[in-house]
PDB file of C-alpha atoms in Angstrom:
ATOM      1  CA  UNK A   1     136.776  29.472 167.064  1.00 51.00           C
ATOM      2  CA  UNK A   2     140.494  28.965 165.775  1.00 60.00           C
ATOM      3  CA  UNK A   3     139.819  26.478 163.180  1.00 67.00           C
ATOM      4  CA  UNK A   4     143.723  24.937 163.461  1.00 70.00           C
ATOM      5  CA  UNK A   5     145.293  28.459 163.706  1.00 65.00           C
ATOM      6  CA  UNK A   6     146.949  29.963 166.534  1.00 67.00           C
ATOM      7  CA  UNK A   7     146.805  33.359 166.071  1.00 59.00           C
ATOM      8  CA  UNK A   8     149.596  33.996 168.495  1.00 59.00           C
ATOM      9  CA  UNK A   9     151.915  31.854 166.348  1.00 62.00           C
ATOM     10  CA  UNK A  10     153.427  35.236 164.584  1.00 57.00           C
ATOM     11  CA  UNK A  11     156.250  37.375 166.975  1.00 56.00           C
ATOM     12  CA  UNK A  12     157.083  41.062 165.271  1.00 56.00           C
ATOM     13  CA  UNK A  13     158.498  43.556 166.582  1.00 55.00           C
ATOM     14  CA  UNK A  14     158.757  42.503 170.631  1.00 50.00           C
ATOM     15  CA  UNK A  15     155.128  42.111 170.262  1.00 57.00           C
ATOM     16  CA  UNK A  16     152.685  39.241 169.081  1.00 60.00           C
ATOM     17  CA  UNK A  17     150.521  40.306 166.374  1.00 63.00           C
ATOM     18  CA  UNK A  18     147.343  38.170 164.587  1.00 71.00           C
ATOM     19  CA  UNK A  19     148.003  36.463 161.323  1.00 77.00           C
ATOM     20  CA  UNK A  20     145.649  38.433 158.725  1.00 86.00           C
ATOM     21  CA  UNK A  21     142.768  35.866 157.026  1.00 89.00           C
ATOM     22  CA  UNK A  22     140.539  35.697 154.347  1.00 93.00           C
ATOM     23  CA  UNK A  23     137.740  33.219 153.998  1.00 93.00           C
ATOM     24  CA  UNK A  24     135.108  33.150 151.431  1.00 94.00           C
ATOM     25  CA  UNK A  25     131.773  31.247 151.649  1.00 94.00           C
ATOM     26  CA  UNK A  26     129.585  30.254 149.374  1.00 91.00           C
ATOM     27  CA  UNK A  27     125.588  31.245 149.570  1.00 91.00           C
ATOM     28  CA  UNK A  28     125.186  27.584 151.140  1.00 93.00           C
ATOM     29  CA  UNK A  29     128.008  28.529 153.786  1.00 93.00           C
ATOM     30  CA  UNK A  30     130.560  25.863 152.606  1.00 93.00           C
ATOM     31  CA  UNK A  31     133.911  27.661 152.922  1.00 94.00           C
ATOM     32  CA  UNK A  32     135.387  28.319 148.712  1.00 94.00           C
ATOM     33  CA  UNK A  33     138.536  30.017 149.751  1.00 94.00           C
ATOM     34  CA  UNK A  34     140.618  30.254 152.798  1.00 93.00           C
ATOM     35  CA  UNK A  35     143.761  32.534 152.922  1.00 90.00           C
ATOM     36  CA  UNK A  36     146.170  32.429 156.070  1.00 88.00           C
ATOM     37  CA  UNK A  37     148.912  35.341 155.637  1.00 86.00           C
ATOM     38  CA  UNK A  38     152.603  35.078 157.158  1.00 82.00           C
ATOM     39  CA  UNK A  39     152.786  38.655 158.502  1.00 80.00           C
ATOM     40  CA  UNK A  40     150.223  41.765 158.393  1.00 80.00           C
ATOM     41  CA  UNK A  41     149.796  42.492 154.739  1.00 82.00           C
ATOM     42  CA  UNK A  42     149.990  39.022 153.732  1.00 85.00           C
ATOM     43  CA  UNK A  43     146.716  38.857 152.143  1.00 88.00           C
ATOM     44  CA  UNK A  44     144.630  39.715 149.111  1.00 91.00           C
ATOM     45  CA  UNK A  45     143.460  43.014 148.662  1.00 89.00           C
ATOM     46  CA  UNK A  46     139.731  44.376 148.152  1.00 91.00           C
ATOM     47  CA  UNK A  47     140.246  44.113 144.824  1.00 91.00           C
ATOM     48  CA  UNK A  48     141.701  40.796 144.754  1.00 91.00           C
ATOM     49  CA  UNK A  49     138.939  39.368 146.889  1.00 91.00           C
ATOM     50  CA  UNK A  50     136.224  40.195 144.227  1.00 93.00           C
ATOM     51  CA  UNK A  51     138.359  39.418 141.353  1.00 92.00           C
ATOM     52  CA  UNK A  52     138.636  35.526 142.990  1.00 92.00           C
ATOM     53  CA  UNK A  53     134.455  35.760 143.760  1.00 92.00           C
ATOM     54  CA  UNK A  54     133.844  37.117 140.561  1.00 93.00           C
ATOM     55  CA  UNK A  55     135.729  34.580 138.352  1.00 93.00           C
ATOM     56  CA  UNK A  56     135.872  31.407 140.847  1.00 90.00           C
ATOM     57  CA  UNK A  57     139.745  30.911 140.324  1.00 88.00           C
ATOM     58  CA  UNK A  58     140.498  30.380 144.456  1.00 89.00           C
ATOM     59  CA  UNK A  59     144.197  29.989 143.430  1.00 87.00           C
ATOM     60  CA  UNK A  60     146.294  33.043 145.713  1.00 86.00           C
ATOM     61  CA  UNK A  61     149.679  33.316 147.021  1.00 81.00           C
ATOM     62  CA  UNK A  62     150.738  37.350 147.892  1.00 80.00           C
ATOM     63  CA  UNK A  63     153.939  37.788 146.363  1.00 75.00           C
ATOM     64  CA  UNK A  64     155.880  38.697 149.405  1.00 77.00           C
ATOM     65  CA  UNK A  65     154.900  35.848 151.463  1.00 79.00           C
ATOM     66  CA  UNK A  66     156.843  34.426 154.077  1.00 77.00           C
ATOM     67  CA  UNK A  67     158.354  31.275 153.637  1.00 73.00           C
TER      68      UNK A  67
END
């Protein structure tokens, strides 16, 4: 399913590449945190991921996103 999101939408380097994601669901399945990137490291790391779980604070922009 796409949910919205063309995954083509991104063009790099005379190729298309897949915008990365992050989605977190609660135990109940209701989606708590959804993160589209701009290009391929646009997203939170590991760490970052169980730091947002952990504390509940869903707020995330990666520093060097793409405007």
């Amino acid at each position: 399913a796409a949910y919205g999101i063309d995954p083509m939408e991104f063009w790099v380097h005379d190729e298309w590449v897949n915008r990365p994601s992050t989605i977190i669901l609660d135990g109940e399945g209701i989606v708590r945190f959804a993160y589209y990137g701009t290009f391929w490291g646009d997203r939170p790391t590991i760490e970052q991921t169980l730091e947002i779980i952990k504390t509940g604070n869903f707020e995330f922009e990666h520093p060097k996103r793409k405007k």
